[in-house]
Coordinates of N, CA and C in Angstrom, one line a residue:
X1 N 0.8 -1.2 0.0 CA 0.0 0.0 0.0 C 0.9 1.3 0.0
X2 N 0.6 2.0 -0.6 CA 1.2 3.1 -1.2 C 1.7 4.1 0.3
X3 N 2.3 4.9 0.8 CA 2.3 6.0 1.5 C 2.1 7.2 1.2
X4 N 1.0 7.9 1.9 CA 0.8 9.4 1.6 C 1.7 10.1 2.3
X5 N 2.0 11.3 1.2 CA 3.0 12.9 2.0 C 2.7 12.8 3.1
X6 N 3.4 12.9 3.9 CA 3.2 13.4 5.5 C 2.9 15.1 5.2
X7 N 2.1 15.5 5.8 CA 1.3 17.4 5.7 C 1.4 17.8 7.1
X8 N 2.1 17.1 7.5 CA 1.8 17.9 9.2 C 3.1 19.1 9.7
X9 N 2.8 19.1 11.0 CA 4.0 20.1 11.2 C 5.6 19.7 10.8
X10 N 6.2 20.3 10.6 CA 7.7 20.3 10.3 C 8.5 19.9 11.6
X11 N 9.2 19.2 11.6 CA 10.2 18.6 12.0 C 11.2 19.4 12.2
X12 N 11.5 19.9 13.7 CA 12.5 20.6 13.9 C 14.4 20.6 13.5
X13 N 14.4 21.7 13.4 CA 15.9 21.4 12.4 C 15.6 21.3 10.7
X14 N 14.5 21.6 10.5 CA 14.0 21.2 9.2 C 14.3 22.5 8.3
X15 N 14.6 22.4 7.2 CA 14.5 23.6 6.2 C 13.5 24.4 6.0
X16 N 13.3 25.4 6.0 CA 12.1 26.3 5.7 C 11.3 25.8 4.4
X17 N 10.3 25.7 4.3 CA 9.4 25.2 3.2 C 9.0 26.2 2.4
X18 N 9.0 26.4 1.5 CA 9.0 27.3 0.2 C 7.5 27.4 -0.4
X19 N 7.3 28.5 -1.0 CA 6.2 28.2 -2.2 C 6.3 26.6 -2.9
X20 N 4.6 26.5 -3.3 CA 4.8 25.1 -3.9 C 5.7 25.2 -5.6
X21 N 6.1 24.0 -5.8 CA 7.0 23.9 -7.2 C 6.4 24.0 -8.3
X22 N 7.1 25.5 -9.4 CA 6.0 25.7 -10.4 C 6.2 24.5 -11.5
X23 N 4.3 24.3 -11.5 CA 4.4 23.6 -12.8 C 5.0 23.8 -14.3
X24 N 5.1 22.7 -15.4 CA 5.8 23.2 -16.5 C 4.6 24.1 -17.0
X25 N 5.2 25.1 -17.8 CA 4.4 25.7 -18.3 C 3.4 27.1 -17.3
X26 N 3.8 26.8 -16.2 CA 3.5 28.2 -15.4 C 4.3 29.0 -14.8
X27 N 3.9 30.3 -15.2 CA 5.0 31.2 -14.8 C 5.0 31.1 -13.4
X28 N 6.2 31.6 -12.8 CA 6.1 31.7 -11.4 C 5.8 32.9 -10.8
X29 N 5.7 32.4 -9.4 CA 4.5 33.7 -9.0 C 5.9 34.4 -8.4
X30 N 6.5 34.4 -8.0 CA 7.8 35.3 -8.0 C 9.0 35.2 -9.2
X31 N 9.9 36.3 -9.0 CA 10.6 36.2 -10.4 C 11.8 35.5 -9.8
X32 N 12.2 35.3 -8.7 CA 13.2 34.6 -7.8 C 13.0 33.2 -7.9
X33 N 13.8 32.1 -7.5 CA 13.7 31.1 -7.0 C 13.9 31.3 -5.5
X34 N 13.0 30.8 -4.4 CA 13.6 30.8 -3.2 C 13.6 29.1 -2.7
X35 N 14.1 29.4 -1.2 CA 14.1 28.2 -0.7 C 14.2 26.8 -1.6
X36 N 13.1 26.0 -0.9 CA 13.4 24.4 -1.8 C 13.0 24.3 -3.6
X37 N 12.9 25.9 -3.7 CA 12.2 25.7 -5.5 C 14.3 25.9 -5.8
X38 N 15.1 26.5 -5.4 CA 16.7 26.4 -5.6 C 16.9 24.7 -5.5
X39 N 17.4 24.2 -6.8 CA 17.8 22.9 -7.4 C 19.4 22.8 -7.2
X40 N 20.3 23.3 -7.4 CA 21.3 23.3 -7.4 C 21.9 23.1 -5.9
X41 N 23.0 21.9 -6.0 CA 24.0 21.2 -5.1 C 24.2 22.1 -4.0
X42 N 25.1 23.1 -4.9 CA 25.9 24.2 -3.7 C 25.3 25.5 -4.2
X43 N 26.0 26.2 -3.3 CA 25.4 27.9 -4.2 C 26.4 29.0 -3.4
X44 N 26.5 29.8 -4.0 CA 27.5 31.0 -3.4 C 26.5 31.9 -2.6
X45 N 26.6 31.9 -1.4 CA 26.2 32.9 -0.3 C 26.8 34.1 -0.6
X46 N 26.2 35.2 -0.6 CA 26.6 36.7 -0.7 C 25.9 37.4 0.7
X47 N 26.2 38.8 1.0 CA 25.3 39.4 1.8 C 25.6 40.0 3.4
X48 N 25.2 40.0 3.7 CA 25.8 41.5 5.1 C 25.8 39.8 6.6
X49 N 24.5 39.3 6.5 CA 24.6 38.5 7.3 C 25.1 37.1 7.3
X50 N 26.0 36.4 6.2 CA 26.6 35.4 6.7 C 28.1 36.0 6.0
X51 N 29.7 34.8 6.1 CA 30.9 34.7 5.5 C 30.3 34.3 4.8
X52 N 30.6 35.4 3.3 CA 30.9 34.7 1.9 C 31.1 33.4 1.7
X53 N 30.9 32.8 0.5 CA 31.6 31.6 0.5 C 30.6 30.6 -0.3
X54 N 30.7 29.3 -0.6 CA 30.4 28.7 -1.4 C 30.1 27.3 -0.3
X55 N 28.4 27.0 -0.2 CA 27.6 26.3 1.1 C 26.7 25.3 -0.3
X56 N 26.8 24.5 0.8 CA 25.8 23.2 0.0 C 24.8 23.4 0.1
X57 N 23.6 23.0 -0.6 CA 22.8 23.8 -0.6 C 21.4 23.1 0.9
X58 N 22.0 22.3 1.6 CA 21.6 22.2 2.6 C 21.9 23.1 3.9
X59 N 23.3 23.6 4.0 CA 23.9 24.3 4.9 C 23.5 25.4 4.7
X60 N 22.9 26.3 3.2 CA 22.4 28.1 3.3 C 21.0 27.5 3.5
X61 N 20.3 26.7 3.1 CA 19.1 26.9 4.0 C 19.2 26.8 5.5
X62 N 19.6 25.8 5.8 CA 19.6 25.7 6.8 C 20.2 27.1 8.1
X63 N 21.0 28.1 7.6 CA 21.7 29.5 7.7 C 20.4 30.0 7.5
X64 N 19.2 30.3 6.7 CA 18.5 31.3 6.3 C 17.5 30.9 7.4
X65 N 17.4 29.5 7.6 CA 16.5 28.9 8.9 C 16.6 30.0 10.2
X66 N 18.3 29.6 10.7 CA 18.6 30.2 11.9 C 18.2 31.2 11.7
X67 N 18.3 32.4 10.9 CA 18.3 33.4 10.8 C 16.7 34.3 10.4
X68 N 15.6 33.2 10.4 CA 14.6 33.1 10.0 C 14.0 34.1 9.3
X69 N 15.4 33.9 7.7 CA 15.0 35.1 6.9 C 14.8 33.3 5.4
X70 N 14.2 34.1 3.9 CA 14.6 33.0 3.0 C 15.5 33.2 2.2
X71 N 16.1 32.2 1.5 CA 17.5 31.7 1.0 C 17.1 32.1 -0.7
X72 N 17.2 33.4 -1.3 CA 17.1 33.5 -2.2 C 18.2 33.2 -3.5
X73 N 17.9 32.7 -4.4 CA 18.6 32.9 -6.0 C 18.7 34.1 -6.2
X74 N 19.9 35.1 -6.6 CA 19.7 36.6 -7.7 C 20.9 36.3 -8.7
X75 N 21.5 35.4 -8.7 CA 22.1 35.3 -10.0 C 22.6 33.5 -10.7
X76 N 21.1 33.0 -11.3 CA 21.2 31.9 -11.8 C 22.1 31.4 -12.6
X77 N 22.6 32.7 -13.1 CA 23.4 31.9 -14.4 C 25.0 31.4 -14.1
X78 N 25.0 32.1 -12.7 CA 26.6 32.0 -12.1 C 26.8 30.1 -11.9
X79 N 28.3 30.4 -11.5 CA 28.4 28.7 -11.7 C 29.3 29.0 -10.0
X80 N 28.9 27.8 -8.9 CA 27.6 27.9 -8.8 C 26.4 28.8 -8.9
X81 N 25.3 29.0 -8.6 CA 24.3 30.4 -8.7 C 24.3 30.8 -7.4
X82 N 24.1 32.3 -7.3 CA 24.7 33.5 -6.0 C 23.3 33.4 -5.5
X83 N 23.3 33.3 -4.4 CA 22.1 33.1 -3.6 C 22.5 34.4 -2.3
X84 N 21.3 34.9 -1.7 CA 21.4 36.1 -1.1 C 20.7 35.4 0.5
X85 N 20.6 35.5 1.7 CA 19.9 35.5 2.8 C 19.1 36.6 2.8
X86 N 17.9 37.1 2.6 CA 16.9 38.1 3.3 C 15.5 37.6 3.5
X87 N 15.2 38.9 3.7 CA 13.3 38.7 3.9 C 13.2 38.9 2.3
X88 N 12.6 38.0 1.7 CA 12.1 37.9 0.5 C 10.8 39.0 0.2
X89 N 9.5 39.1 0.8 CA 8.3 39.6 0.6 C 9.2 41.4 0.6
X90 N 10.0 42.0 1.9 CA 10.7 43.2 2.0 C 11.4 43.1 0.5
X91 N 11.9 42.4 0.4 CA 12.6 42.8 -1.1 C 11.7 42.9 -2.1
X92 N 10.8 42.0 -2.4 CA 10.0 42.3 -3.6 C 9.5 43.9 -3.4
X93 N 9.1 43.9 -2.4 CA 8.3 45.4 -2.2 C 9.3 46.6 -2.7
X94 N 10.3 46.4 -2.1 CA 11.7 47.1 -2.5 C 12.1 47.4 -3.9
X95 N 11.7 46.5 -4.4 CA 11.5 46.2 -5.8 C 10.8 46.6 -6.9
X96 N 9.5 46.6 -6.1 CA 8.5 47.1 -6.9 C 8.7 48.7 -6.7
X97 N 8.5 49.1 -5.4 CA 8.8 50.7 -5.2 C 9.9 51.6 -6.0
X98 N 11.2 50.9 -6.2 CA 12.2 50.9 -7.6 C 11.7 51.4 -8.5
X99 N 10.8 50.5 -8.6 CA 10.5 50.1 -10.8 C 9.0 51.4 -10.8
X100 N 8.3 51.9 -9.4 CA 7.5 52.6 -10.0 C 8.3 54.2 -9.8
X101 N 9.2 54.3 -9.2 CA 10.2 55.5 -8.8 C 10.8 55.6 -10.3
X102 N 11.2 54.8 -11.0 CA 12.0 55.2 -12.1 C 11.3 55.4 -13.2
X103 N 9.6 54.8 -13.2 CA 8.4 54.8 -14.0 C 7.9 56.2 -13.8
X104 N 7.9 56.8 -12.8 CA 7.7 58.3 -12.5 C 8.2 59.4 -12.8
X105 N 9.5 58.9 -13.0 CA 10.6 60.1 -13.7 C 10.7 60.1 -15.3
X106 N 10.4 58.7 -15.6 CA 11.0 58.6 -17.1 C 9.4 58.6 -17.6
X107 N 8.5 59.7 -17.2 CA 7.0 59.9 -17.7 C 7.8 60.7 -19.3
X108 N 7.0 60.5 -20.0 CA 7.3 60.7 -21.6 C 6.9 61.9 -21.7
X109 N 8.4 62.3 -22.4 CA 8.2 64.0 -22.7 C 7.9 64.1 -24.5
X110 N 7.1 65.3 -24.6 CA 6.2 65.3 -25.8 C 7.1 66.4 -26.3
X111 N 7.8 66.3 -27.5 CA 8.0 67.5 -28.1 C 8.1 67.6 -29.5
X112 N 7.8 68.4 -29.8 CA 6.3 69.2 -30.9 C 7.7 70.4 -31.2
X113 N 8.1 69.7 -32.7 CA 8.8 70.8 -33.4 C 8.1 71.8 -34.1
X114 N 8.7 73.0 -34.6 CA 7.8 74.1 -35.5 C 9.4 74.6 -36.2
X115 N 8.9 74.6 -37.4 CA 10.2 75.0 -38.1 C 9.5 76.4 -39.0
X116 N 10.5 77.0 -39.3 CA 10.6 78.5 -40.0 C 11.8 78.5 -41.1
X117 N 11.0 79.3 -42.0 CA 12.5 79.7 -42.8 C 13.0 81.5 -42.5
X118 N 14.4 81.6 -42.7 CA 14.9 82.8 -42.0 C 14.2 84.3 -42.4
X119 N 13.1 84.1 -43.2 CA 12.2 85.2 -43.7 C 10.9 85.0 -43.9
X120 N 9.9 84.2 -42.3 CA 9.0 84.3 -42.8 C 7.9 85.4 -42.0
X121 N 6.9 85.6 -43.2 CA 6.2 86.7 -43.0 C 5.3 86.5 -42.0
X122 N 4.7 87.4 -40.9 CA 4.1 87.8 -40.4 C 2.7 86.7 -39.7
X123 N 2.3 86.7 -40.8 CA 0.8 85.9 -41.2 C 1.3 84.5 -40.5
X124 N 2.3 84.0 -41.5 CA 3.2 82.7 -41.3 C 3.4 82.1 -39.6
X125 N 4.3 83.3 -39.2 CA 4.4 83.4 -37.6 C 3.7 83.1 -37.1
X126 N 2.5 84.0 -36.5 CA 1.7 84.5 -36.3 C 0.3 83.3 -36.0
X127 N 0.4 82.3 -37.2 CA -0.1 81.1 -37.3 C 0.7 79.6 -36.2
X128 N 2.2 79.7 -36.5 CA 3.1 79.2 -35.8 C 2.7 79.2 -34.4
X129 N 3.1 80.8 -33.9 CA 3.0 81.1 -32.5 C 1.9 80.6 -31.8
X130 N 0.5 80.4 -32.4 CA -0.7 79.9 -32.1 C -0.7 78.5 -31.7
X131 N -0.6 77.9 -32.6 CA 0.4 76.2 -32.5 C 1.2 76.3 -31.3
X132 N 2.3 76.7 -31.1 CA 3.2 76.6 -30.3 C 2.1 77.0 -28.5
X133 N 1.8 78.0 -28.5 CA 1.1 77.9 -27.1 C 0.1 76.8 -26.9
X134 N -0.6 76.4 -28.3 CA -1.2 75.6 -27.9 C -0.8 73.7 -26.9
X135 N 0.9 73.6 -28.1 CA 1.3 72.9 -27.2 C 1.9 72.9 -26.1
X136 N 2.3 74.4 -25.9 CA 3.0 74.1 -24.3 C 2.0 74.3 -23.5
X137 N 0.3 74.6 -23.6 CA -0.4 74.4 -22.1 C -1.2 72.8 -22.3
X138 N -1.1 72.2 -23.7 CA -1.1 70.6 -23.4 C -0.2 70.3 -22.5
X139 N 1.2 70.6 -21.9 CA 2.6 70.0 -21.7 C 3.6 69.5 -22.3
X140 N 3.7 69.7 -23.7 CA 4.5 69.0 -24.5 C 5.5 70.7 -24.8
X141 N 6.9 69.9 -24.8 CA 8.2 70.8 -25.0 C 7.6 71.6 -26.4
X142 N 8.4 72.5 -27.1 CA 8.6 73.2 -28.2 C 10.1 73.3 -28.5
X143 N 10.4 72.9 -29.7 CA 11.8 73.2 -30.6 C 11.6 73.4 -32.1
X144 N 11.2 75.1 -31.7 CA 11.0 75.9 -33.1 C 12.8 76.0 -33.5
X145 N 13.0 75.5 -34.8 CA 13.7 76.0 -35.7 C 13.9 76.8 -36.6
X146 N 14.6 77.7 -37.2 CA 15.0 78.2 -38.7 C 16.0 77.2 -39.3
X147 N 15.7 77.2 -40.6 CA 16.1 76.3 -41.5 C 16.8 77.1 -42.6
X148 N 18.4 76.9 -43.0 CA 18.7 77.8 -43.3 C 19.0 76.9 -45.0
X149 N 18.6 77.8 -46.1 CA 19.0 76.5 -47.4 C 19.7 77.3 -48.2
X150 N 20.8 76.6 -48.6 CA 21.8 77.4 -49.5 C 22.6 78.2 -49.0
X151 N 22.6 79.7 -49.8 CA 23.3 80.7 -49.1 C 22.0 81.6 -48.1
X152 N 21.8 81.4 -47.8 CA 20.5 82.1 -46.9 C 21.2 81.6 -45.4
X153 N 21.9 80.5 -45.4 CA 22.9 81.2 -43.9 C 23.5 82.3 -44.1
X154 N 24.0 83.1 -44.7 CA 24.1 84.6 -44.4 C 23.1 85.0 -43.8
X155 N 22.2 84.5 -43.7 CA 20.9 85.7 -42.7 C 20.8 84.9 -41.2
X156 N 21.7 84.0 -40.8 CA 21.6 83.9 -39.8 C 21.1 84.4 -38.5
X157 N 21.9 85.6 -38.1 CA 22.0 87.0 -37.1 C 20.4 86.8 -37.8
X158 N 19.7 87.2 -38.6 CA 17.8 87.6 -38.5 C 17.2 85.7 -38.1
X159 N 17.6 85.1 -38.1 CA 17.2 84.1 -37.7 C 17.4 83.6 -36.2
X160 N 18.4 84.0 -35.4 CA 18.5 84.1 -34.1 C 17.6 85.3 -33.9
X161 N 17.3 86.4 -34.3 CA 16.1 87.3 -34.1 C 15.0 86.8 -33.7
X162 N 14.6 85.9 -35.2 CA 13.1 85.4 -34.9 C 12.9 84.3 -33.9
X163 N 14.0 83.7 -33.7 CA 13.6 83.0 -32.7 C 13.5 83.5 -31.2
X164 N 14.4 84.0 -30.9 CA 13.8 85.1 -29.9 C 13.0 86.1 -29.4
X165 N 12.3 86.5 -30.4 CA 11.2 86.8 -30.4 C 10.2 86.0 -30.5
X166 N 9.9 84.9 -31.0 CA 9.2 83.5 -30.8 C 9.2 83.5 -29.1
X167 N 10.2 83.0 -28.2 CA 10.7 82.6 -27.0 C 9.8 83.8 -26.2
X168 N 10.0 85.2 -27.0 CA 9.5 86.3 -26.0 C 7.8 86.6 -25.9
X169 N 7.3 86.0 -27.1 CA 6.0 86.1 -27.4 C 5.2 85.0 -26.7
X170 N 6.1 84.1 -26.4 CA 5.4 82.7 -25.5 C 5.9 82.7 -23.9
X171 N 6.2 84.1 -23.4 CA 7.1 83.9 -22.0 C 5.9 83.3 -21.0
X172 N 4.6 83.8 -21.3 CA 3.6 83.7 -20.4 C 3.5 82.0 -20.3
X173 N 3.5 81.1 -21.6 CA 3.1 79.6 -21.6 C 4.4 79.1 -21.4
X174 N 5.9 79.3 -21.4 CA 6.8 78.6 -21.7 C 8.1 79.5 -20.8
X175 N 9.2 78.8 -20.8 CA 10.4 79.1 -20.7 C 11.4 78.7 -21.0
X176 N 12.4 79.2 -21.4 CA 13.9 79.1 -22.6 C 14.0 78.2 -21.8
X177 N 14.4 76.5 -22.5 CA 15.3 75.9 -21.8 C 16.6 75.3 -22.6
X178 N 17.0 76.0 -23.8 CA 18.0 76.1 -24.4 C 18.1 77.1 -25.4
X179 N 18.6 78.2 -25.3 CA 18.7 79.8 -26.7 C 19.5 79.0 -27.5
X180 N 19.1 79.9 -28.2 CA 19.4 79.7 -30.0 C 20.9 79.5 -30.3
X181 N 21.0 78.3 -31.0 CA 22.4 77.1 -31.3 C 22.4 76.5 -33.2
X182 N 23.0 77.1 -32.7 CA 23.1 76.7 -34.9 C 23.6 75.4 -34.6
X183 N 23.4 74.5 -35.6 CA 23.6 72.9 -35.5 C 23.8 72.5 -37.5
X184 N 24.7 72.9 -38.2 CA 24.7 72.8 -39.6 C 23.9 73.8 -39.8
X185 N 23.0 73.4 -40.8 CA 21.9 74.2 -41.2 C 20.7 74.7 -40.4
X186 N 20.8 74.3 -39.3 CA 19.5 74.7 -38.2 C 19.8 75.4 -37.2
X187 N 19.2 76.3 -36.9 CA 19.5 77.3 -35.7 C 17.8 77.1 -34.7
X188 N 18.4 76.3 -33.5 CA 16.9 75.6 -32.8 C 17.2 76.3 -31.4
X189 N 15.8 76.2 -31.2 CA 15.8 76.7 -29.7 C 14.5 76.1 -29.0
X190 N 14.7 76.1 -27.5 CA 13.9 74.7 -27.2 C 13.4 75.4 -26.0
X191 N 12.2 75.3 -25.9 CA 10.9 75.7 -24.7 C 10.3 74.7 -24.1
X192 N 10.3 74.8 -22.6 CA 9.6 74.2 -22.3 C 8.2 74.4 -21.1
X193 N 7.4 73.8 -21.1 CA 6.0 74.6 -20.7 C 6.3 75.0 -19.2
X194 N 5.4 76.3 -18.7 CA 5.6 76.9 -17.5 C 4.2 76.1 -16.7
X195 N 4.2 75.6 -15.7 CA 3.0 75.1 -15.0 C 2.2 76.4 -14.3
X196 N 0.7 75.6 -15.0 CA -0.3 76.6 -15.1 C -0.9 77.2 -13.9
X197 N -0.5 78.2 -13.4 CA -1.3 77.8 -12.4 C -2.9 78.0 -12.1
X198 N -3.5 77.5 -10.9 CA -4.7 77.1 -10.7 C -5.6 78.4 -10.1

């Protein structure tokens, strides 16, 4: 007659018991291996709370036991693979709080070029400048350029004009966050919106 798993309490001196083992074909519910889901013989211990060093993989559990933190995997590919002692749940959190901190900063900047040639009239502008406020109280940057073709860089000096006068006509929605820079044939200058207030 067959024997069933024993399910009862653990047996002192026993390894910490891990999430159950993911099936083929299912992702795991952490992106770590911890505790008994770690397969490998030995493994390199790293970390503040034990000597470095290279432990069988009986001996760091049984270390993460005492210390009743879990015996994590963070670098599989190593030979053996580098296993960490901590609180696992504190680190994921740690983790997550990371990835939305750097998702916060790196929010997508919108920028909405307007280009000019070094003589354009009035009407022209005038049309432009309308455009341009309209994107900086959406939030999106502005990098109005002149575009200089042929010999019409000689009119450069009137093309750093108009753009500053562009910059001066938008001071209310915007502010210079780079004056006028020739780059080859383009002389750009770049605005970015002034927060509105309420």
């Amino acid at each position: 007659m067959e024997k069933k798993p024993f399910n009862g309490p653990r047996p002192a001196g026993a390894a910490p018991r891990g999430p159950r083992p993911v099936r083929r074909g299912e992702k795991p519910a952490n992106p770590n291996l911890i505790n008994e889901q770690i397969r490998a013989r030995e493994v390199r211990l790293v970390g503040d709370n034990v000597e470095p060093g290279i432990y069988s993989i009986h001996d760091a559990l049984h270390k993460a036991e005492e210390l009743e933190l879990d015996l994590v995997e963070i670098s599989p590919q190593a030979e053996p693979p580098v296993c960490k002692i901590l609180d696992y749940q504190k680190y994921l959190y740690q983790q997550k709080k990371k990835q939305k901190e750097i998702k916060a900063k790196a929010q997508k900047v919108v920028i909405k070029e307007i280009r000019f040639g070094p003589q354009t009239d009035d009407h022209d502008y005038n049309f432009k400048l309308k455009h341009a406020k309209g994107f900086l109280e959406e939030g999106a940057k502005v990098k109005a350029y002149v575009f200089f073709k042929g010999r019409s860089i000689l009119f450069k000096e009137q093309g750093e004009v108009l753009l500053l006068r562009f910059a001066n006509d938008l001071e209310d929605y915007g502010k210079v966050e780079m004056m006028p820079i020739l780059e080859g044939k383009r002389m750009t200058i770049m605005l970015a919106p002034k927060k509105q207030a309420k």
